[in-house]
Coordinates of N, CA, C and O in Angstrom, one line a residue:
X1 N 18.5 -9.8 0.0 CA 18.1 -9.0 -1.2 C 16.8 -8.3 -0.8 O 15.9 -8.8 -0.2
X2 N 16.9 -7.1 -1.4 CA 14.9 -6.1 -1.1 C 15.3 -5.3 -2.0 O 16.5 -4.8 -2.1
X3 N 14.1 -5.0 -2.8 CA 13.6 -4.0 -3.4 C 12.7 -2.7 -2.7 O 12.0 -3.0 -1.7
X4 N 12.7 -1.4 -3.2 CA 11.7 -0.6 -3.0 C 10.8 -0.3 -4.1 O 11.0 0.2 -5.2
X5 N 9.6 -0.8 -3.5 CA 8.6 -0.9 -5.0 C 7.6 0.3 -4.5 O 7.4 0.8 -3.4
X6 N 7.2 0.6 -5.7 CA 5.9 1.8 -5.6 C 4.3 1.3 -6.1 O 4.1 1.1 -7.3
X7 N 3.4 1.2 -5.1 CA 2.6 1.0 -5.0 C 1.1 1.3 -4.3 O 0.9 0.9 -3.1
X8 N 0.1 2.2 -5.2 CA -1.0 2.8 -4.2 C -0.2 3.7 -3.9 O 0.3 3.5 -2.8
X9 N 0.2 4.8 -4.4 CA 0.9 6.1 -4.3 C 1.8 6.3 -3.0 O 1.8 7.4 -2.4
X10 N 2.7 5.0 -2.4 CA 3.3 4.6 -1.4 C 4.6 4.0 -2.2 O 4.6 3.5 -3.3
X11 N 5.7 4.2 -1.3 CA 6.7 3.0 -1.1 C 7.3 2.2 -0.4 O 8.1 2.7 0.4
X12 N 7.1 1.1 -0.3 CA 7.5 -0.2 0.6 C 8.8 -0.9 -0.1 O 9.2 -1.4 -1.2
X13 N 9.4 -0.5 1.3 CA 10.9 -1.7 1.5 C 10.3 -3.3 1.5 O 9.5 -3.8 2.3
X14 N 10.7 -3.8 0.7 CA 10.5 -5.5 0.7 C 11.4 -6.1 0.6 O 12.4 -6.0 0.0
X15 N 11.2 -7.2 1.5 CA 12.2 -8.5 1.1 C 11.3 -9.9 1.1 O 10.3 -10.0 1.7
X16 N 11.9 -11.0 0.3 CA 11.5 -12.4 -0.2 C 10.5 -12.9 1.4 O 10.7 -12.5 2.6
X17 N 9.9 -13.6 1.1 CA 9.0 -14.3 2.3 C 8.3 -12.9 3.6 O 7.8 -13.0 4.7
X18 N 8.6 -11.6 2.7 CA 7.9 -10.7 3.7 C 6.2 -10.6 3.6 O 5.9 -11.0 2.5
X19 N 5.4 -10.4 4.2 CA 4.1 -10.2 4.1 C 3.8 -8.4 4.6 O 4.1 -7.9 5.7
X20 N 3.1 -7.5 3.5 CA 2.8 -6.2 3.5 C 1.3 -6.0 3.6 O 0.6 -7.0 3.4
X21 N 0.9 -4.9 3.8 CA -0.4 -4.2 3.2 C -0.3 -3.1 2.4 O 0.4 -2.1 2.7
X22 N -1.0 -3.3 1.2 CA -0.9 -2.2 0.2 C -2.6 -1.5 -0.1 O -3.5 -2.1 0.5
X23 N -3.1 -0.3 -0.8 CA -4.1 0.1 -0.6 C -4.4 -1.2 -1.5 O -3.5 -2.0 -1.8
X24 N -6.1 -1.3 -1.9 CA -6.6 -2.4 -2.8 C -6.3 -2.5 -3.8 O -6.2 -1.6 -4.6
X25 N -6.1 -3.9 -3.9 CA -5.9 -4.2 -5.2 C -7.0 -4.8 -5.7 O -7.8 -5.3 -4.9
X26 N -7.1 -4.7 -7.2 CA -7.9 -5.6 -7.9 C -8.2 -7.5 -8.5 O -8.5 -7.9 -9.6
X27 N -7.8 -8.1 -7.2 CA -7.0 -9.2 -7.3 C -8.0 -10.2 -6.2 O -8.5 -9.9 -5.2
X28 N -7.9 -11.3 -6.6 CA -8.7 -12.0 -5.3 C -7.8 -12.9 -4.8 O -6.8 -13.1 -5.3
X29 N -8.1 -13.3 -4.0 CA -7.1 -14.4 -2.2 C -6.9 -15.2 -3.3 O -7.7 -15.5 -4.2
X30 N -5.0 -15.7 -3.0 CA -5.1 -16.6 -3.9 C -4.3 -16.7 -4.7 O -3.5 -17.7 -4.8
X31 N -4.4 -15.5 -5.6 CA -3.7 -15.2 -7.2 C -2.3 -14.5 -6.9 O -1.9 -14.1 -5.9
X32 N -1.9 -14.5 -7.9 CA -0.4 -13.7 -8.3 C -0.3 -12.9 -8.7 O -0.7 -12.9 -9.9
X33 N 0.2 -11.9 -8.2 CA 0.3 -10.2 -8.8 C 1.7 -10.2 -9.1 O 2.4 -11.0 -8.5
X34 N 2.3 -9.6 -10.1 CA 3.6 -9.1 -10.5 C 3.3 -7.6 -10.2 O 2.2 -7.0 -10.4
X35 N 4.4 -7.2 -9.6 CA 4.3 -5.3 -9.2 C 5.7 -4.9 -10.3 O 6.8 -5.4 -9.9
X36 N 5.8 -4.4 -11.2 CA 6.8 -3.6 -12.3 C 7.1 -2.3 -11.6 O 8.4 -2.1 -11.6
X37 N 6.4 -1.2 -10.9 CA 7.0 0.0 -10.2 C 7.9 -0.6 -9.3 O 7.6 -1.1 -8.2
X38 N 9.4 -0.5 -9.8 CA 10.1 -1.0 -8.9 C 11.4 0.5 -8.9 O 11.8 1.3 -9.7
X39 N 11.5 0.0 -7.4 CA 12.5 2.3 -7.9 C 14.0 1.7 -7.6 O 15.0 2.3 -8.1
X40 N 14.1 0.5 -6.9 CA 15.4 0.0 -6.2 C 15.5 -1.3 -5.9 O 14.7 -1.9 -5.3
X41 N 17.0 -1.8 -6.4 CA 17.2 -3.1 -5.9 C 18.4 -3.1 -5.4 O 19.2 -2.2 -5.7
X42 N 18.6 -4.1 -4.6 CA 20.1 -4.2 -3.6 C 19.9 -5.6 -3.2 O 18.8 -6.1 -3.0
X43 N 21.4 -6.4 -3.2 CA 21.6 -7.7 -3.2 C 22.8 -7.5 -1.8 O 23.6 -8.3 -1.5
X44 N 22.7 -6.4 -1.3 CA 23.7 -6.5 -0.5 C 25.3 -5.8 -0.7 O 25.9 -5.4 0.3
X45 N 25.8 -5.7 -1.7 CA 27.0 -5.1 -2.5 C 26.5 -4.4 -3.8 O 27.1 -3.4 -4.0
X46 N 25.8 -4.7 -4.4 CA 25.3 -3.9 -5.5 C 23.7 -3.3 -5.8 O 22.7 -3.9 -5.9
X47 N 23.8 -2.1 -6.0 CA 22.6 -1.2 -5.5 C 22.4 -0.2 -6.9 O 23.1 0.8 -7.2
X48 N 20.7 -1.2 -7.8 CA 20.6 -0.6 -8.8 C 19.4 0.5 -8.5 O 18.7 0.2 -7.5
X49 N 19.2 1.8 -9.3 CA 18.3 2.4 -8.8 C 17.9 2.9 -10.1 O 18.6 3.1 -11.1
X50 N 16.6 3.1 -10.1 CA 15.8 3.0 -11.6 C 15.3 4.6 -11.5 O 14.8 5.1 -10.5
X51 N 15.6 5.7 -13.2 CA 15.1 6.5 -13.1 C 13.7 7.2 -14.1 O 13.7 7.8 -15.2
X52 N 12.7 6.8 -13.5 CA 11.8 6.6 -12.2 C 11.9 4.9 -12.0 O 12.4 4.5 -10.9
X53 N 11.5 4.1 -12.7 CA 11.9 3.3 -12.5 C 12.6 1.8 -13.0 O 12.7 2.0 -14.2
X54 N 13.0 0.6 -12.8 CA 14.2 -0.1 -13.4 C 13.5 -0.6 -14.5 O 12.2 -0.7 -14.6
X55 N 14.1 -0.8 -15.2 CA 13.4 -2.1 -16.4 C 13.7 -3.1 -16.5 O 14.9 -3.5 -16.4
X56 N 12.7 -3.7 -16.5 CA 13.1 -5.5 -16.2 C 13.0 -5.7 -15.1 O 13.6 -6.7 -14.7
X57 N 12.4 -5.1 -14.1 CA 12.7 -5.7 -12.9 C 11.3 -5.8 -12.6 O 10.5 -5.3 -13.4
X58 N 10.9 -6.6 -11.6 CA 9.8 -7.1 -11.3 C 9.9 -8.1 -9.9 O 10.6 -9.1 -9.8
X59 N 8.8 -7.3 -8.8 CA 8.4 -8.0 -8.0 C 7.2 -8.9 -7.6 O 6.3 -8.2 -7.2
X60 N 6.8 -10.5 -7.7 CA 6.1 -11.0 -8.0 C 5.6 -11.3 -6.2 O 6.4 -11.4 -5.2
X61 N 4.2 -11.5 -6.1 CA 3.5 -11.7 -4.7 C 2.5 -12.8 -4.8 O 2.0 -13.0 -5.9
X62 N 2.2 -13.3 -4.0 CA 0.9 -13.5 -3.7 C 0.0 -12.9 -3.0 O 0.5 -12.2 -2.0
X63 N -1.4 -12.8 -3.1 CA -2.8 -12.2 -2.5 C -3.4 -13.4 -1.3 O -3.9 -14.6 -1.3
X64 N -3.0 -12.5 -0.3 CA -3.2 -13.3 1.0 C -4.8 -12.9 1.6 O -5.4 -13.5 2.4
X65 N -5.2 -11.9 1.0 CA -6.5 -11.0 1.1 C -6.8 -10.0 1.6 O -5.8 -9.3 1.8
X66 N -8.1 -9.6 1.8 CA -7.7 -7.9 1.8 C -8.6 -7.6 3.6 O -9.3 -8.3 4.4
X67 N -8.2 -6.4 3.6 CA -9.2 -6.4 5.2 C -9.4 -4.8 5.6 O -8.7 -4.1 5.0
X68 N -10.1 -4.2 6.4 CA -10.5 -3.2 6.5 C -9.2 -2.3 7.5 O -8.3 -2.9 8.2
X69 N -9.3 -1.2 7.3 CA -8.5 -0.5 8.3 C -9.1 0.2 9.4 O -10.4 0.1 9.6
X70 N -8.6 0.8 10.0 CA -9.4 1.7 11.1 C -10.4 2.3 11.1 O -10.2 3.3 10.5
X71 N -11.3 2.3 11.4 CA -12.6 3.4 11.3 C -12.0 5.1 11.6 O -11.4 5.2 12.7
X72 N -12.1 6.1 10.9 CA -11.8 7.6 10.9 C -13.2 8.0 10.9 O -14.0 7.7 10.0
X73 N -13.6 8.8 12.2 CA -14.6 9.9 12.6 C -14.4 11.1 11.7 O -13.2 11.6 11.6
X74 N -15.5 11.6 11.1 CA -14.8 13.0 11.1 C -16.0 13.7 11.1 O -17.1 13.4 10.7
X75 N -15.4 14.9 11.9 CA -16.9 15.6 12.4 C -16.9 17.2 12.2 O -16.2 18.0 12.8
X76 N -17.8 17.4 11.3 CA -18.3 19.5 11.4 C -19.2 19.7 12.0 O -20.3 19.4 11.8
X77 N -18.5 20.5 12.9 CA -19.6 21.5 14.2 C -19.3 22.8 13.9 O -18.4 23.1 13.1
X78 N -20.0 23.5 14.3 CA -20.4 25.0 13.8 C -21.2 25.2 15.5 O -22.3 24.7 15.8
X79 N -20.5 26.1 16.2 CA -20.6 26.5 17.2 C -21.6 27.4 17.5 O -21.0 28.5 17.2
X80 N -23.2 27.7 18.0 CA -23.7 28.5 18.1 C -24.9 28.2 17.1 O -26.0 28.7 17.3
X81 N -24.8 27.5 16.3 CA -25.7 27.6 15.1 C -26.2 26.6 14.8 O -26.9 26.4 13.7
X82 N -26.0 25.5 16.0 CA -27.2 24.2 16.1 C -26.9 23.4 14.4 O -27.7 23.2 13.6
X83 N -25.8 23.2 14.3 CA -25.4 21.9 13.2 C -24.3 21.2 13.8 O -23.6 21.7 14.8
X84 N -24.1 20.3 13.3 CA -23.5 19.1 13.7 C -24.0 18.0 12.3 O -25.1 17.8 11.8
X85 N -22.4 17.4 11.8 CA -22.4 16.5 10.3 C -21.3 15.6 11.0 O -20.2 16.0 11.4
X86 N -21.7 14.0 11.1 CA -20.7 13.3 11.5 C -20.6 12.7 10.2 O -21.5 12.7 9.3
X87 N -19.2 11.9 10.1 CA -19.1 10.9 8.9 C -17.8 9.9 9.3 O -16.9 10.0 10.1
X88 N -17.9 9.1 8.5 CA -16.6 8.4 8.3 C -15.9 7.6 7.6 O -16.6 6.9 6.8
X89 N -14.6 7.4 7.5 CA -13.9 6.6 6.1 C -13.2 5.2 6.6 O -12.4 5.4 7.5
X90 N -13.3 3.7 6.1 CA -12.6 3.0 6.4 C -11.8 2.8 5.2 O -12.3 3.2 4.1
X91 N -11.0 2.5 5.2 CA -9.5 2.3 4.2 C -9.4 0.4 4.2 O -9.1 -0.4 5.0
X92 N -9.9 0.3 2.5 CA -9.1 -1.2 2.6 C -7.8 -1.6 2.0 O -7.3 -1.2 0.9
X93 N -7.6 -2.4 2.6 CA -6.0 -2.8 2.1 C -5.7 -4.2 1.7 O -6.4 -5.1 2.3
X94 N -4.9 -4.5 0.7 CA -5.0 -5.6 0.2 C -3.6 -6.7 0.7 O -2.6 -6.4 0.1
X95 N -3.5 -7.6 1.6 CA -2.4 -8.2 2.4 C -1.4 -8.9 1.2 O -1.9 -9.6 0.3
X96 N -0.4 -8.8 1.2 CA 0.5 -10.1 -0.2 C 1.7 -10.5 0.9 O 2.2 -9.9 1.8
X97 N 1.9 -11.6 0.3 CA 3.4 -12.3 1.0 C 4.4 -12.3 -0.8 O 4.1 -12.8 -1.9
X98 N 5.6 -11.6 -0.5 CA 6.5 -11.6 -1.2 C 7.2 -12.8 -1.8 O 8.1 -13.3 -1.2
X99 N 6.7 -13.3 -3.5 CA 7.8 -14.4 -3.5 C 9.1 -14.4 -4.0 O 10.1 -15.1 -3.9
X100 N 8.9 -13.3 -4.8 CA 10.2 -13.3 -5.8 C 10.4 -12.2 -6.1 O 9.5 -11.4 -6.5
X101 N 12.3 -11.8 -6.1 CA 12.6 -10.3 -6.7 C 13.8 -10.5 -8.0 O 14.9 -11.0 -8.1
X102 N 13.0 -9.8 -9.0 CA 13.5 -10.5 -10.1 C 14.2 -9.1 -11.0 O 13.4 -8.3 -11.4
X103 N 15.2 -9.0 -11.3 CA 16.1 -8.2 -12.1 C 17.1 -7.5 -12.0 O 17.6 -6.9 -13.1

């Protein structure tokens, strides 16, 4: 069985006992999130699809914790004219292990 749930303006294929990264959540190591954006479920022979999305359905997780992503450089040069602006963005993401897909 997996659902496709929508979450952090993404969608992730899931199934039961899988472990993801999603952007942050507001949630600490630990606790249980229920995710409701759910767009699709499939049991293998039957394949419900929600428009936008199902009712009643609900994917429940745990918060395994959260962790930084890659460091992104980003840099404006202006050639000739003696500037140079470096900067950069880390992305955090929040880890869950999948326990249950319900509806």
């Amino acid at each position: 069985m997996y659902a496709v749930i929508f979450c952090g303006g993404k969608q992730h294929k899931v199934k039961e006992g899988e472990r993801i990264s999603v952007e942050l959540l507001p949630a600490e190591a630990g606790s249980e999130v229920e995710l409701d954006k759910v767009l699709l479920i499939s049991d293998g022979t039957n394949i419900k699809v929600g428009a936008p999305y199902l009712e009643g359905a609900k994917v429940s997780a745990k918060v395994i914790g959260t962790h930084g992503g890659e460091k992104i450089k980003i840099v404006k040069f202006r050639r000739r004219k003696h500037h140079q602006k470096v900067t950069g963005h880390r992305q955090w993401y929040t880890d869950l292990e999948i326990t249950g897909i319900a509806g």
